[in-house]
């Protein structure tokens, strides 16, 4: 059963990993995994590890969104989402969690995060991991051209997303913005945060869909109406 001690342990482990990275980041290849993580689940983790291994990235930094412009209403608050990501990643030395978007009071845009990352870690190569569906909508993002200048984008496709239309859109973005976009098919699990929230709403089991620590945290905090 989860306790406040385990939450504190996850924070301590993450702080240690972040401290090591701050001393050794120069010249590294870093994947950025952003999202609301409402909640984080096994497919998020499997995708991150698949991409880290395939492209030989040194670290994956998970950045839970604080006040995302494209998702007006998250179900649980940003602090609980942040805690769940730390719990989910605590056992992987190559996964680090950043609170840079959590501590912002204003809207959290990807461009602001990329600027902050480049300012703090000037010599890293950034690989921004996102879904192929998000890439197709990227021209609605703030400062789209600068996003492409600051990072290589990895567009992860999965079952249910049209490969043909995605490839057409990516080719268009490459021509229009000289964007460096890598398209990769991730043989990931067919799991979504929406599906997990629906399961919880109907008192269904989410065991093995999320890390056990996350499942216990949801139960402990009675998130998503769980336990009501």
mmCIF file of C-alpha atoms in Angstrom:
data_model
loop_
_atom_site.group_PDB
_atom_site.id
_atom_site.type_symbol
_atom_site.label_atom_id
_atom_site.label_comp_id
_atom_site.label_asym_id
_atom_site.label_seq_id
_atom_site.Cartn_x
_atom_site.Cartn_y
_atom_site.Cartn_z
ATOM 1 C CA UNK A 1 0.000 0.000 0.000
ATOM 2 C CA UNK A 2 1.327 3.409 -0.918
ATOM 3 C CA UNK A 3 2.327 5.782 1.843
ATOM 4 C CA UNK A 4 3.627 9.314 2.080
ATOM 5 C CA UNK A 5 7.056 7.729 2.648
ATOM 6 C CA UNK A 6 7.016 6.204 -0.849
ATOM 7 C CA UNK A 7 6.052 9.561 -2.363
ATOM 8 C CA UNK A 8 8.976 11.140 -0.507
ATOM 9 C CA UNK A 9 11.270 8.349 -1.686
ATOM 10 C CA UNK A 10 10.255 8.952 -5.315
ATOM 11 C CA UNK A 11 11.027 12.649 -4.871
ATOM 12 C CA UNK A 12 14.434 11.879 -3.368
ATOM 13 C CA UNK A 13 15.320 9.434 -6.154
ATOM 14 C CA UNK A 14 14.286 11.919 -8.826
ATOM 15 C CA UNK A 15 16.225 14.726 -7.159
ATOM 16 C CA UNK A 16 19.334 12.531 -7.152
ATOM 17 C CA UNK A 17 18.930 11.612 -10.830
ATOM 18 C CA UNK A 18 18.391 15.259 -11.751
ATOM 19 C CA UNK A 19 21.433 16.304 -9.741
ATOM 20 C CA UNK A 20 23.614 13.801 -11.612
ATOM 21 C CA UNK A 21 22.254 14.959 -14.949
ATOM 22 C CA UNK A 22 22.955 18.608 -14.108
ATOM 23 C CA UNK A 23 26.631 17.674 -13.700
ATOM 24 C CA UNK A 24 26.979 15.455 -16.772
ATOM 25 C CA UNK A 25 24.558 16.832 -19.388
ATOM 26 C CA UNK A 26 27.084 18.397 -21.762
ATOM 27 C CA UNK A 27 26.946 16.851 -25.215
ATOM 28 C CA UNK A 28 24.131 14.456 -24.381
ATOM 29 C CA UNK A 29 21.101 13.440 -26.440
ATOM 30 C CA UNK A 30 17.946 14.037 -24.434
ATOM 31 C CA UNK A 31 14.396 13.008 -25.185
ATOM 32 C CA UNK A 32 11.613 15.253 -23.921
ATOM 33 C CA UNK A 33 8.369 13.478 -23.088
ATOM 34 C CA UNK A 34 5.665 16.041 -22.400
ATOM 35 C CA UNK A 35 1.996 15.562 -21.686
ATOM 36 C CA UNK A 36 -0.740 15.947 -19.144
ATOM 37 C CA UNK A 37 -0.177 12.385 -17.866
ATOM 38 C CA UNK A 38 -3.704 12.292 -16.492
ATOM 39 C CA UNK A 39 -2.727 9.655 -15.423
ATOM 40 C CA UNK A 40 0.607 8.366 -16.701
ATOM 41 C CA UNK A 41 0.293 4.762 -17.877
ATOM 42 C CA UNK A 42 2.306 1.819 -19.147
ATOM 43 C CA UNK A 43 2.127 2.868 -22.817
ATOM 44 C CA UNK A 44 3.779 6.218 -21.981
ATOM 45 C CA UNK A 45 6.647 4.372 -20.318
ATOM 46 C CA UNK A 46 6.954 1.720 -23.040
ATOM 47 C CA UNK A 47 7.038 4.412 -25.743
ATOM 48 C CA UNK A 48 9.712 6.410 -23.923
ATOM 49 C CA UNK A 49 11.919 3.361 -23.384
ATOM 50 C CA UNK A 50 11.469 2.143 -26.975
ATOM 51 C CA UNK A 51 12.537 5.524 -28.369
ATOM 52 C CA UNK A 52 15.399 5.921 -25.875
ATOM 53 C CA UNK A 53 16.790 2.552 -26.902
ATOM 54 C CA UNK A 54 16.171 2.897 -30.654
ATOM 55 C CA UNK A 55 17.800 6.340 -30.987
ATOM 56 C CA UNK A 56 20.411 5.837 -28.241
ATOM 57 C CA UNK A 57 19.241 8.804 -26.205
ATOM 58 C CA UNK A 58 21.109 9.371 -22.962
ATOM 59 C CA UNK A 59 18.089 10.379 -20.898
ATOM 60 C CA UNK A 60 14.348 10.871 -21.199
ATOM 61 C CA UNK A 61 13.021 13.863 -19.284
ATOM 62 C CA UNK A 62 9.317 13.682 -18.508
ATOM 63 C CA UNK A 63 7.738 17.131 -18.248
ATOM 64 C CA UNK A 64 4.145 17.027 -16.969
ATOM 65 C CA UNK A 65 2.192 20.013 -18.261
ATOM 66 C CA UNK A 66 0.996 22.637 -15.845
ATOM 67 C CA UNK A 67 -1.655 24.679 -17.649
ATOM 68 C CA UNK A 68 -1.753 23.328 -21.210
ATOM 69 C CA UNK A 69 -3.488 25.515 -23.824
ATOM 70 C CA UNK A 70 -4.866 22.616 -25.884
ATOM 71 C CA UNK A 71 -6.406 20.766 -22.957
ATOM 72 C CA UNK A 72 -8.491 23.182 -20.956
ATOM 73 C CA UNK A 73 -9.622 20.803 -18.234
ATOM 74 C CA UNK A 74 -7.403 18.161 -16.742
ATOM 75 C CA UNK A 75 -9.162 15.813 -14.366
ATOM 76 C CA UNK A 76 -6.734 16.014 -11.448
ATOM 77 C CA UNK A 77 -4.483 18.881 -10.426
ATOM 78 C CA UNK A 78 -0.968 19.312 -11.756
ATOM 79 C CA UNK A 79 0.707 18.406 -8.462
ATOM 80 C CA UNK A 80 -0.919 14.968 -8.278
ATOM 81 C CA UNK A 81 -0.058 14.338 -11.933
ATOM 82 C CA UNK A 82 3.561 15.308 -11.187
ATOM 83 C CA UNK A 83 3.717 12.951 -8.200
ATOM 84 C CA UNK A 84 2.368 10.067 -10.280
ATOM 85 C CA UNK A 85 5.028 10.586 -12.959
ATOM 86 C CA UNK A 86 7.790 10.511 -10.338
ATOM 87 C CA UNK A 87 6.372 7.294 -8.894
ATOM 88 C CA UNK A 88 6.095 5.738 -12.359
ATOM 89 C CA UNK A 89 9.691 6.536 -13.330
ATOM 90 C CA UNK A 90 11.534 6.018 -10.049
ATOM 91 C CA UNK A 91 12.943 2.583 -10.963
ATOM 92 C CA UNK A 92 14.457 3.670 -14.299
ATOM 93 C CA UNK A 93 17.817 5.437 -13.985
ATOM 94 C CA UNK A 94 17.401 6.909 -17.484
ATOM 95 C CA UNK A 95 14.040 8.567 -16.748
ATOM 96 C CA UNK A 96 13.992 11.966 -15.023
ATOM 97 C CA UNK A 97 11.007 14.171 -14.150
ATOM 98 C CA UNK A 98 11.096 17.969 -14.406
ATOM 99 C CA UNK A 99 8.684 20.361 -12.702
ATOM 100 C CA UNK A 100 9.485 23.286 -15.030
ATOM 101 C CA UNK A 101 5.924 23.434 -16.381
ATOM 102 C CA UNK A 102 4.295 22.594 -13.047
ATOM 103 C CA UNK A 103 5.794 25.656 -11.344
ATOM 104 C CA UNK A 104 4.655 28.067 -14.066
ATOM 105 C CA UNK A 105 1.518 30.032 -13.223
ATOM 106 C CA UNK A 106 0.848 31.011 -16.824
ATOM 107 C CA UNK A 107 -0.135 28.841 -19.767
ATOM 108 C CA UNK A 108 2.540 26.248 -20.547
ATOM 109 C CA UNK A 109 3.584 26.207 -24.188
ATOM 110 C CA UNK A 110 6.083 23.803 -25.737
ATOM 111 C CA UNK A 111 8.167 26.662 -27.111
ATOM 112 C CA UNK A 112 8.693 28.091 -23.611
ATOM 113 C CA UNK A 113 9.842 24.696 -22.357
ATOM 114 C CA UNK A 114 12.269 24.225 -25.253
ATOM 115 C CA UNK A 115 13.681 27.716 -24.714
ATOM 116 C CA UNK A 116 14.127 27.019 -21.005
ATOM 117 C CA UNK A 117 15.813 23.684 -21.715
ATOM 118 C CA UNK A 118 18.250 25.247 -24.185
ATOM 119 C CA UNK A 119 19.006 28.082 -21.762
ATOM 120 C CA UNK A 120 19.682 25.728 -18.848
ATOM 121 C CA UNK A 121 21.369 22.940 -20.827
ATOM 122 C CA UNK A 122 23.042 24.792 -23.665
ATOM 123 C CA UNK A 123 24.909 21.895 -25.284
ATOM 124 C CA UNK A 124 22.265 19.145 -25.342
ATOM 125 C CA UNK A 125 20.569 17.788 -28.445
ATOM 126 C CA UNK A 126 16.824 17.796 -27.825
ATOM 127 C CA UNK A 127 14.501 15.160 -29.238
ATOM 128 C CA UNK A 128 10.900 16.108 -28.576
ATOM 129 C CA UNK A 129 8.719 13.003 -28.441
ATOM 130 C CA UNK A 130 5.104 13.411 -29.423
ATOM 131 C CA UNK A 131 2.297 11.516 -31.101
ATOM 132 C CA UNK A 132 1.907 11.546 -34.857
ATOM 133 C CA UNK A 133 -1.583 12.984 -34.336
ATOM 134 C CA UNK A 134 -0.049 15.968 -32.506
ATOM 135 C CA UNK A 135 2.447 16.516 -35.325
ATOM 136 C CA UNK A 136 -0.465 16.822 -37.731
ATOM 137 C CA UNK A 137 -1.811 19.692 -35.588
ATOM 138 C CA UNK A 138 1.530 21.335 -34.822
ATOM 139 C CA UNK A 139 0.882 24.399 -36.946
ATOM 140 C CA UNK A 140 -1.669 25.475 -34.332
ATOM 141 C CA UNK A 141 1.138 25.568 -31.730
ATOM 142 C CA UNK A 142 2.768 28.790 -30.580
ATOM 143 C CA UNK A 143 5.961 29.746 -32.515
ATOM 144 C CA UNK A 144 5.861 26.605 -34.623
ATOM 145 C CA UNK A 145 8.943 27.462 -36.707
ATOM 146 C CA UNK A 146 11.095 28.118 -33.628
ATOM 147 C CA UNK A 147 9.997 24.785 -32.143
ATOM 148 C CA UNK A 148 11.542 23.071 -35.140
ATOM 149 C CA UNK A 149 14.756 25.089 -34.811
ATOM 150 C CA UNK A 150 15.236 24.074 -31.188
ATOM 151 C CA UNK A 151 14.499 20.351 -31.376
ATOM 152 C CA UNK A 152 14.305 17.269 -33.523
ATOM 153 C CA UNK A 153 10.747 15.963 -33.347
ATOM 154 C CA UNK A 154 10.037 12.264 -33.025
ATOM 155 C CA UNK A 155 6.519 11.497 -34.221
ATOM 156 C CA UNK A 156 5.376 8.209 -32.725
ATOM 157 C CA UNK A 157 2.698 6.455 -34.741
ATOM 158 C CA UNK A 158 0.501 3.751 -33.289
ATOM 159 C CA UNK A 159 -2.470 1.614 -34.344
ATOM 160 C CA UNK A 160 -5.453 3.691 -35.438
ATOM 161 C CA UNK A 161 -3.449 6.565 -36.922
ATOM 162 C CA UNK A 162 -3.274 6.838 -40.710
ATOM 163 C CA UNK A 163 0.337 6.359 -41.791
ATOM 164 C CA UNK A 164 -0.301 7.802 -45.249
ATOM 165 C CA UNK A 165 -1.806 11.101 -44.057
ATOM 166 C CA UNK A 166 0.830 11.419 -41.330
ATOM 167 C CA UNK A 167 3.668 10.921 -43.802
ATOM 168 C CA UNK A 168 2.128 13.488 -46.156
ATOM 169 C CA UNK A 169 1.861 16.041 -43.335
ATOM 170 C CA UNK A 170 5.417 15.408 -42.146
ATOM 171 C CA UNK A 171 6.798 15.857 -45.668
ATOM 172 C CA UNK A 172 4.877 19.126 -45.921
ATOM 173 C CA UNK A 173 6.355 20.366 -42.617
ATOM 174 C CA UNK A 174 9.849 19.411 -43.705
ATOM 175 C CA UNK A 175 9.520 21.467 -46.870
ATOM 176 C CA UNK A 176 7.797 24.416 -45.229
ATOM 177 C CA UNK A 177 9.947 24.782 -42.094
ATOM 178 C CA UNK A 178 13.069 22.689 -42.849
ATOM 179 C CA UNK A 179 11.833 20.658 -39.888
ATOM 180 C CA UNK A 180 13.830 17.708 -38.646
ATOM 181 C CA UNK A 181 11.106 15.138 -37.959
ATOM 182 C CA UNK A 182 11.640 11.442 -37.387
ATOM 183 C CA UNK A 183 8.640 9.213 -37.904
ATOM 184 C CA UNK A 184 8.718 6.001 -35.892
ATOM 185 C CA UNK A 185 6.205 3.233 -35.440
ATOM 186 C CA UNK A 186 6.044 2.284 -31.777
ATOM 187 C CA UNK A 187 4.756 -1.229 -31.099
ATOM 188 C CA UNK A 188 3.200 0.063 -27.936
ATOM 189 C CA UNK A 189 0.220 -0.932 -25.873
ATOM 190 C CA UNK A 190 -3.227 0.267 -26.903
ATOM 191 C CA UNK A 191 -3.807 2.201 -23.675
ATOM 192 C CA UNK A 192 -4.905 5.784 -23.152
ATOM 193 C CA UNK A 193 -5.449 8.005 -20.127
ATOM 194 C CA UNK A 194 -9.054 8.435 -21.251
ATOM 195 C CA UNK A 195 -9.562 4.661 -21.171
ATOM 196 C CA UNK A 196 -8.069 4.437 -17.691
ATOM 197 C CA UNK A 197 -10.249 7.260 -16.372
ATOM 198 C CA UNK A 198 -13.315 5.525 -17.817
ATOM 199 C CA UNK A 199 -12.336 2.267 -16.128
ATOM 200 C CA UNK A 200 -11.998 4.047 -12.794
ATOM 201 C CA UNK A 201 -15.314 5.823 -13.267
ATOM 202 C CA UNK A 202 -16.967 2.425 -13.665
ATOM 203 C CA UNK A 203 -15.046 0.857 -10.758
ATOM 204 C CA UNK A 204 -13.004 -1.284 -13.155
ATOM 205 C CA UNK A 205 -9.508 -2.614 -12.539
ATOM 206 C CA UNK A 206 -6.516 -0.698 -13.915
ATOM 207 C CA UNK A 207 -3.957 -3.136 -12.567
ATOM 208 C CA UNK A 208 -1.061 -3.553 -15.061
ATOM 209 C CA UNK A 209 -2.377 -0.681 -17.190
ATOM 210 C CA UNK A 210 -0.418 1.697 -14.959
ATOM 211 C CA UNK A 211 2.591 1.057 -12.705
ATOM 212 C CA UNK A 212 1.505 -0.394 -9.376
ATOM 213 C CA UNK A 213 2.730 2.673 -7.493
ATOM 214 C CA UNK A 214 0.522 4.882 -9.656
ATOM 215 C CA UNK A 215 -2.494 2.624 -9.133
ATOM 216 C CA UNK A 216 -1.951 2.761 -5.390
ATOM 217 C CA UNK A 217 -1.489 6.533 -5.443
ATOM 218 C CA UNK A 218 -4.809 6.956 -7.275
ATOM 219 C CA UNK A 219 -6.477 4.782 -4.673
ATOM 220 C CA UNK A 220 -4.705 6.517 -1.779
ATOM 221 C CA UNK A 221 -5.691 10.010 -2.958
ATOM 222 C CA UNK A 222 -9.114 8.914 -4.263
ATOM 223 C CA UNK A 223 -8.427 10.466 -7.661
ATOM 224 C CA UNK A 224 -10.817 10.220 -10.614
ATOM 225 C CA UNK A 225 -13.670 9.522 -8.168
ATOM 226 C CA UNK A 226 -11.899 6.290 -7.279
ATOM 227 C CA UNK A 227 -13.063 5.026 -3.920
ATOM 228 C CA UNK A 228 -16.189 7.227 -3.774
#
